Short mmCIF file of C-alpha atoms in Angstrom, two decimals:
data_model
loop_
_atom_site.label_atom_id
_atom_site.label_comp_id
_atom_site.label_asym_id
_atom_site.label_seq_id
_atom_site.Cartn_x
_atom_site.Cartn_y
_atom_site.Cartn_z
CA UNK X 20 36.78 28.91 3.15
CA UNK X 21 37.25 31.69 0.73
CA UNK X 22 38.17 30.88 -3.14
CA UNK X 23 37.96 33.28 -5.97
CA UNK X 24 36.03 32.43 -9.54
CA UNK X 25 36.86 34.96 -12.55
CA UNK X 26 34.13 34.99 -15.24
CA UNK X 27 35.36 35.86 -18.91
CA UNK X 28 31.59 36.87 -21.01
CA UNK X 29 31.70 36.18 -25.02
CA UNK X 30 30.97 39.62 -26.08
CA UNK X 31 29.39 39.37 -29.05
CA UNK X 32 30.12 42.01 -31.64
CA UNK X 33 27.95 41.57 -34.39
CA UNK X 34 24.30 40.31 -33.59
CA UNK X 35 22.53 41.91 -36.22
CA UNK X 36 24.69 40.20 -38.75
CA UNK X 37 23.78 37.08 -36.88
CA UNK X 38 20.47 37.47 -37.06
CA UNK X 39 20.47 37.35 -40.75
CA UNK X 40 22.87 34.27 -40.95
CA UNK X 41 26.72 35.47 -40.26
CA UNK X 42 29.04 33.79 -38.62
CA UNK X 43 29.46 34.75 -34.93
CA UNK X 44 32.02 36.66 -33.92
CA UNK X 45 32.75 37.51 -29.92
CA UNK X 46 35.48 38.81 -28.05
CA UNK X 47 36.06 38.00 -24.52
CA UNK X 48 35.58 40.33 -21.90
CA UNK X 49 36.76 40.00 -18.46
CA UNK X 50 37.83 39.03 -15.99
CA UNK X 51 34.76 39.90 -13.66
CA UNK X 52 36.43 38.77 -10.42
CA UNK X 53 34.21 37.13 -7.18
CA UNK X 54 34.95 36.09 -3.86
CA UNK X 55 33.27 32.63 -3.00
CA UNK X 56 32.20 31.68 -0.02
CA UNK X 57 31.36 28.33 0.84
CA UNK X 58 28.95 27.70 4.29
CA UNK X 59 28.76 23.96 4.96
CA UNK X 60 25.88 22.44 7.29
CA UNK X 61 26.49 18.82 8.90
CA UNK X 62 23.07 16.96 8.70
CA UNK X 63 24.53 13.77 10.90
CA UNK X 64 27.39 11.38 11.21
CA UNK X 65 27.42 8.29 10.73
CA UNK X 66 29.64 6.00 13.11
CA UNK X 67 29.16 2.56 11.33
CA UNK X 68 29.66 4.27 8.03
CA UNK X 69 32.09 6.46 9.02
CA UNK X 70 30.15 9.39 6.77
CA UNK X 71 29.35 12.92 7.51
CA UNK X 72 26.70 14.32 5.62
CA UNK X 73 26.47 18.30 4.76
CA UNK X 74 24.81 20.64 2.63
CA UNK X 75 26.66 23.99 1.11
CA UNK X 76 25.77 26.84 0.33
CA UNK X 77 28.09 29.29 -1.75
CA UNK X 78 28.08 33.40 -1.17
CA UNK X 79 29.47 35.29 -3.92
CA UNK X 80 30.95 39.17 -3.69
CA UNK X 81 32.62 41.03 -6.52
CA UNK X 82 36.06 41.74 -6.02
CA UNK X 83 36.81 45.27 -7.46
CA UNK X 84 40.29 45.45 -7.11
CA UNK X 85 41.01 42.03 -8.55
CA UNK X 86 38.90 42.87 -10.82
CA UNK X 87 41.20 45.76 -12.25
CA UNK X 88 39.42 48.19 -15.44
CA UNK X 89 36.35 45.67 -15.31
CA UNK X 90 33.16 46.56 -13.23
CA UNK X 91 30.00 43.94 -12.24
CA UNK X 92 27.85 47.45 -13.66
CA UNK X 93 29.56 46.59 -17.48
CA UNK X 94 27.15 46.45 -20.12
CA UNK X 95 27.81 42.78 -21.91
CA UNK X 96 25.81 41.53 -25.33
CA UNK X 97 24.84 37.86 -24.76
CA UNK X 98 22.47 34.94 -26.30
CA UNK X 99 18.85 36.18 -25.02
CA UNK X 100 19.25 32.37 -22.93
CA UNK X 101 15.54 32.35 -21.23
CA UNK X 102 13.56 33.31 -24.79
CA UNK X 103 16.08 31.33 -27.10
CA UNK X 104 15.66 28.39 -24.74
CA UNK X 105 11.80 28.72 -24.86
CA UNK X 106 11.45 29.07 -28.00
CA UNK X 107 13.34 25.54 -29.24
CA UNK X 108 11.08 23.74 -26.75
CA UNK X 109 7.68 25.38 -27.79
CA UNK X 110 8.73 24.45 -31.38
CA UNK X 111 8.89 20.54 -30.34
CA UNK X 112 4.98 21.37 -30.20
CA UNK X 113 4.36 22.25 -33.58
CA UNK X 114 4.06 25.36 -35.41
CA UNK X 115 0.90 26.57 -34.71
CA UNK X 116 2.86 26.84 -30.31
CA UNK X 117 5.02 28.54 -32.17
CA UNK X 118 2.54 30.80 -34.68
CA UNK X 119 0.88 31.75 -31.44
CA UNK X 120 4.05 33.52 -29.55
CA UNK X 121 5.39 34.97 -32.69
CA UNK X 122 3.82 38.28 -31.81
CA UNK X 123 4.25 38.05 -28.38
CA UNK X 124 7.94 37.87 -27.82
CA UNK X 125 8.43 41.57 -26.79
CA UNK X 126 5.19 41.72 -24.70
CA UNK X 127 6.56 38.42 -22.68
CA UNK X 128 10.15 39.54 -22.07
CA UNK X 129 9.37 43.23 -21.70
CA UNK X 130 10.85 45.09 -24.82
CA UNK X 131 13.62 42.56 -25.03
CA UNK X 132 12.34 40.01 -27.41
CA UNK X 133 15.29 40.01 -29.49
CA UNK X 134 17.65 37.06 -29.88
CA UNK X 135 20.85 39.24 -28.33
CA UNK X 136 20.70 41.07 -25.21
CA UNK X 137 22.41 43.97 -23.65
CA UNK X 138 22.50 43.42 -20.15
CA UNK X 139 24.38 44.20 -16.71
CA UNK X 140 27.24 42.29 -15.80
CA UNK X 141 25.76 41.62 -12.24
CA UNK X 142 22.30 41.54 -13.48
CA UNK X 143 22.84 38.15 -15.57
CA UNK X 144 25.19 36.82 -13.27
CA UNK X 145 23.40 37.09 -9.83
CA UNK X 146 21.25 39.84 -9.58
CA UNK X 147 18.36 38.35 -12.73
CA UNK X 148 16.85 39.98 -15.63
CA UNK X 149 13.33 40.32 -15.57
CA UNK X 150 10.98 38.51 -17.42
CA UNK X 151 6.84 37.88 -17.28
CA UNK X 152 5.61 40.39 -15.76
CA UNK X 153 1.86 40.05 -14.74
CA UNK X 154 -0.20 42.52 -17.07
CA UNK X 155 -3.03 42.73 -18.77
CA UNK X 156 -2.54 42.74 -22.58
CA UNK X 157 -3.79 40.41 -25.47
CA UNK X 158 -0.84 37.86 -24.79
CA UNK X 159 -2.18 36.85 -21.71
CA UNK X 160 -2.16 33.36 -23.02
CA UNK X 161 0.83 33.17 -23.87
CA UNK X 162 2.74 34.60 -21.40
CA UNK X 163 0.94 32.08 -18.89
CA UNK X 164 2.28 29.42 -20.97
CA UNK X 165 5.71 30.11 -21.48
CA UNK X 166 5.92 31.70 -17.66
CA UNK X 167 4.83 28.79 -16.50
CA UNK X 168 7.74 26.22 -18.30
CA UNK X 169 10.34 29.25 -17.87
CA UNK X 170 9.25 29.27 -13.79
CA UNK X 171 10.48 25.39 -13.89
CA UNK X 172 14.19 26.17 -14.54
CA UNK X 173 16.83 26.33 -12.15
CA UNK X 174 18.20 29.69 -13.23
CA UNK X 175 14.98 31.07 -12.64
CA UNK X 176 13.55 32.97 -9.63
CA UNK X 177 9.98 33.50 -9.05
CA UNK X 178 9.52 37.05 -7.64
CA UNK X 179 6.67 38.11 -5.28
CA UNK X 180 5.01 39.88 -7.74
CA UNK X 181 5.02 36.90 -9.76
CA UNK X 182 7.59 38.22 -12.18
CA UNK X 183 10.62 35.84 -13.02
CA UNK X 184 13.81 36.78 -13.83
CA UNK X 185 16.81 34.70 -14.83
CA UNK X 186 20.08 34.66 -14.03
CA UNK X 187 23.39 32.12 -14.41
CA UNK X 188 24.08 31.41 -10.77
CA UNK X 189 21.78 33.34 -8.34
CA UNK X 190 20.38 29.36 -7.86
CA UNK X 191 23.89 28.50 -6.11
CA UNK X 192 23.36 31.35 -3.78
CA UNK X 193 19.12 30.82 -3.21
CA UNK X 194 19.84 27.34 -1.91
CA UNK X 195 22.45 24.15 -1.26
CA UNK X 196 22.82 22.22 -4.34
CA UNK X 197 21.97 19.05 -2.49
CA UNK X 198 23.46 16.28 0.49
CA UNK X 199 26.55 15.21 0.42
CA UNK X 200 27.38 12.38 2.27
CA UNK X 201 31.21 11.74 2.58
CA UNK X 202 33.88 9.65 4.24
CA UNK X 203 35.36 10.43 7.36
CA UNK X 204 38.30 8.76 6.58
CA UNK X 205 38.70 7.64 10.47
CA UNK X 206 38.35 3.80 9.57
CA UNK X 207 40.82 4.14 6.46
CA UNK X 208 42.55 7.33 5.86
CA UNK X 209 42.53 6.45 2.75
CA UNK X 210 38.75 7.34 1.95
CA UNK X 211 39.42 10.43 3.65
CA UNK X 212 36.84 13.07 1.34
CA UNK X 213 35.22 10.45 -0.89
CA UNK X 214 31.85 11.66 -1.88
CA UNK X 215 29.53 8.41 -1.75
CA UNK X 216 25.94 9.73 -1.91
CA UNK X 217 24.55 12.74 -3.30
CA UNK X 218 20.65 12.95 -1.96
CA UNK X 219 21.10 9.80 -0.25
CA UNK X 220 21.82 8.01 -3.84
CA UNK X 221 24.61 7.15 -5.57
CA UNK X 222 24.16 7.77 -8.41
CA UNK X 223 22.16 10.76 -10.53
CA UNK X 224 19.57 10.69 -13.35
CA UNK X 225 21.11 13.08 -15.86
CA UNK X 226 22.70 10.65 -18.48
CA UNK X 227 19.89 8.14 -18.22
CA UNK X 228 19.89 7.96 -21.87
CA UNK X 229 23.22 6.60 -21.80
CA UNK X 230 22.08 3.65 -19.87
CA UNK X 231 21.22 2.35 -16.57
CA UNK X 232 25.33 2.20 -15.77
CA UNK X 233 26.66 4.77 -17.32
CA UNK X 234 29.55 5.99 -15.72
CA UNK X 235 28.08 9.35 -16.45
CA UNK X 236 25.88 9.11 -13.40
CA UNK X 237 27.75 7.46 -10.76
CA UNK X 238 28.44 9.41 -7.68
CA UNK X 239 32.06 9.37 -6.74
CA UNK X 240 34.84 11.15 -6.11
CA UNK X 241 36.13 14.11 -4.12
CA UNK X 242 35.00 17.92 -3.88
CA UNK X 243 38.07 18.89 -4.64
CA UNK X 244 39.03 20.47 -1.29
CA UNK X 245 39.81 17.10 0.80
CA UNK X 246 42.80 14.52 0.10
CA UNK X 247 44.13 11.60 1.84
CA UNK X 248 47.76 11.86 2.77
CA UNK X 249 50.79 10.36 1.15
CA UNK X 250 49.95 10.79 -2.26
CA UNK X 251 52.37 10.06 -5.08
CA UNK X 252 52.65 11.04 -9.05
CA UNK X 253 51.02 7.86 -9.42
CA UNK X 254 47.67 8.55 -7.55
CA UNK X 255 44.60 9.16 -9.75
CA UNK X 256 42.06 11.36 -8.16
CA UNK X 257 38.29 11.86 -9.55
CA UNK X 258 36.75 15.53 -8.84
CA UNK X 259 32.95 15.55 -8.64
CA UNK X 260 30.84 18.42 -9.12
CA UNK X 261 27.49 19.29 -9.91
CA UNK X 262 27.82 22.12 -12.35
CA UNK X 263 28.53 19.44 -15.02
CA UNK X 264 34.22 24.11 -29.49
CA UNK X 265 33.41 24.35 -32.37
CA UNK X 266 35.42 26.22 -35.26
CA UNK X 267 32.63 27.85 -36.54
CA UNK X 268 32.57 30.90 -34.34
CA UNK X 269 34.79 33.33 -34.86
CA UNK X 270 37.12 35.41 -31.90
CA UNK X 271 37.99 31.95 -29.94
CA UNK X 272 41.37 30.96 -29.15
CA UNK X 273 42.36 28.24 -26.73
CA UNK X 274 45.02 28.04 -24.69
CA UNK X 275 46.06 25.19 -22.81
CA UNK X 276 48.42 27.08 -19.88
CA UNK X 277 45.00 29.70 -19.76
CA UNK X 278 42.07 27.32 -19.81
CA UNK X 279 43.18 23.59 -18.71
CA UNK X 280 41.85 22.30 -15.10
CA UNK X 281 44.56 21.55 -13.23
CA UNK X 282 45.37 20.59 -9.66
CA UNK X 283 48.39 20.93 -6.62
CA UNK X 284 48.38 18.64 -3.97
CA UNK X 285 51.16 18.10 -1.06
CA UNK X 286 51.90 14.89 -1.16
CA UNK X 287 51.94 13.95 2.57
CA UNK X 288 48.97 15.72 3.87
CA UNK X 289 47.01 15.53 0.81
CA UNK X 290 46.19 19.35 1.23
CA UNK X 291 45.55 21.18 -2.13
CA UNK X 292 48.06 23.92 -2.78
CA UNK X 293 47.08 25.51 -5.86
CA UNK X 294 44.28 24.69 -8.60
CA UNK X 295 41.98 25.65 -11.28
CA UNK X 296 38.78 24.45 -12.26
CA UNK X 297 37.24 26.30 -15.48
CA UNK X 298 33.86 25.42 -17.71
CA UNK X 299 32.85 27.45 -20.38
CA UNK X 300 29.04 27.31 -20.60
CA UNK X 301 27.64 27.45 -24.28
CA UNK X 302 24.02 27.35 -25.69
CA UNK X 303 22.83 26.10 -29.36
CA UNK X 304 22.16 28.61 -31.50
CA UNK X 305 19.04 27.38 -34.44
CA UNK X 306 17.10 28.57 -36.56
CA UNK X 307 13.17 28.54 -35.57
CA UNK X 308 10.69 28.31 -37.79
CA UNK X 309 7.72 30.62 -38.25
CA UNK X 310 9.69 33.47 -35.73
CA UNK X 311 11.08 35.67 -38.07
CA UNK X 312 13.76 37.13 -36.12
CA UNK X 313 15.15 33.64 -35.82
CA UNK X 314 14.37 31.70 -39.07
CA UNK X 315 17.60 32.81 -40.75
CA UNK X 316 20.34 32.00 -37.31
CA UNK X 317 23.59 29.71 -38.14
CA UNK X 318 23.10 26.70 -36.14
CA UNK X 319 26.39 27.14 -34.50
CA UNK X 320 26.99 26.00 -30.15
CA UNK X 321 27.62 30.16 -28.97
CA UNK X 322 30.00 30.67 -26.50
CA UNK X 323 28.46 32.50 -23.87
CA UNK X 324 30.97 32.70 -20.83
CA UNK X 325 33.79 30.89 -19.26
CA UNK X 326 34.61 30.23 -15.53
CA UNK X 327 38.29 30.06 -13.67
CA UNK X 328 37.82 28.88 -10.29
#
């Protein structure tokens, strides 16, 4: 099954001035247009249960010509995610964690210990950025110690010379994102695409703060390919997925016809005609104490990219 994802970057225009306490200001760039492949593996069937359980994998491929003026080698200025990231954990340790990196930035992210980066299209998409690489130097400390949280993170690939590099989906393409185990719909059409369990559970551990039964971490819904038939106006469907502003950045419009989720379904087959699914990933933007190049940021949530899918 082949769908396409466009992915719109938040250019942003004036990090120096951000750096020193201005308001953000981006512009969006894009679309950067990919084909999406998606490989499912059955794992078994159950009769009794009438469930099939599968793992995906996804296969991305930029699409050139969809893609019109914009190329995967454009240059885009972004959040420096991996080092910002680090550097609000390391400062839940104190000061003196964060005293004893201050130095060290450039040395651990090779020359790019800056809070905005200029970076490939492809690069922070799929391809990584490189981070920690082994050498000897007098922040051999402290590149062990952030290395070894950054290593942790799901956008992060360890490479073989122990090197990481980050990137915002290469994950999806390194492995499945878990099993799905979902009705057949043999027993009751009805039920036909329900996802029950996700990792033989039903239900997840990300909203735990919100309580034992939040709703937040119950495992239902579709995938948003599969529908009973004979649908009507009237039928409410729930999408699950597991990839789950403000007005103080400037160069951010909305639109609703450009950047709702919206779905097409024939009613008597329950196939999906036409849809979009779209998340805009954002990071928070602080200051940090004791790391100069960071003690005078807004605290603003940056825009970093948005997805059509």
């Amino acid at each position: 099954m082949v769908t396409y994802i466009q992915v719109y970057f938040f250019d942003v225009e004036n990090p120096n001035e951000i750096v020193n306490g201005a308001k953000p200001l981006v512009k969006e760039k894009g679309p950067y247009v990919y084909k999406q492949y998606r490989k499912k593996t059955i794992k078994s069937i159950d009769e009794n249960e009438d469930t099939i359980s599968y793992t995906q994998r996804e296969i991305f491929e930029f699409d050139a010509e969809a893609s019109g003026n914009f190329s995967d080698e454009d240059y885009v200025t972004i959040l420096n995610t991996p080092m910002n990231s680090i550097l609000q954990i390391a400062e839940k340790y104190g000061h003196q964690i964060i005293k004893l990196l201050a130095n060290c930035l450039n040395d651990i992210f090779n020359q790019m210990g800056t809070v905005f980066v200029k970076v490939r299209v492809k690069d922070i998409l799929f391809d990584g950025v490189q981070f920690c690489v082994p050498h000897s130097s007098l922040c051999a400390l402290q590149q062990t110690l952030v290395c070894n949280v950054a290593a942790k993170k799901k956008n992060v690939d360890k490479l073989q010379n122990n090197s990481l590099q980050f990137s915002f989906f290469n994950y999806k393409a390194r492995s499945d994102d878990g099993l799905y185990t979902v009705k057949r719909g043999i027993q009751n059409i009805q039920t036909l695409g329900h996802i029950v369990k996700l990792n033989n559970s039903t239900r997840t551990n990300f909203w735990q703060r919100l309580g034992p039964n939040s709703v937040c971490d119950k495992v239902e819904g579709t995938d948003s390919t599969l529908y009973p038939p004979e649908i009507s106006r009237d039928s409410v469907f729930k999408i699950y997925s597991t990839d789950i502003c403000r007005d103080n950045i400037d160069g951010i419009e909305p639109h609703e016809d450009l950047h709702r989720t919206y779905l097409i379904v024939e009613p008597e087959t329950g196939t999906p005609l036409e849809g979009m699914k779209r998340i805009q990933i954002n990071a928070v933007l602080r200051p940090v104490g004791n790391i100069n190049l960071m003690k005078h940021l807004p605290r603003v949530v940056l825009p970093l990219l948005w997805i059509e899918e």
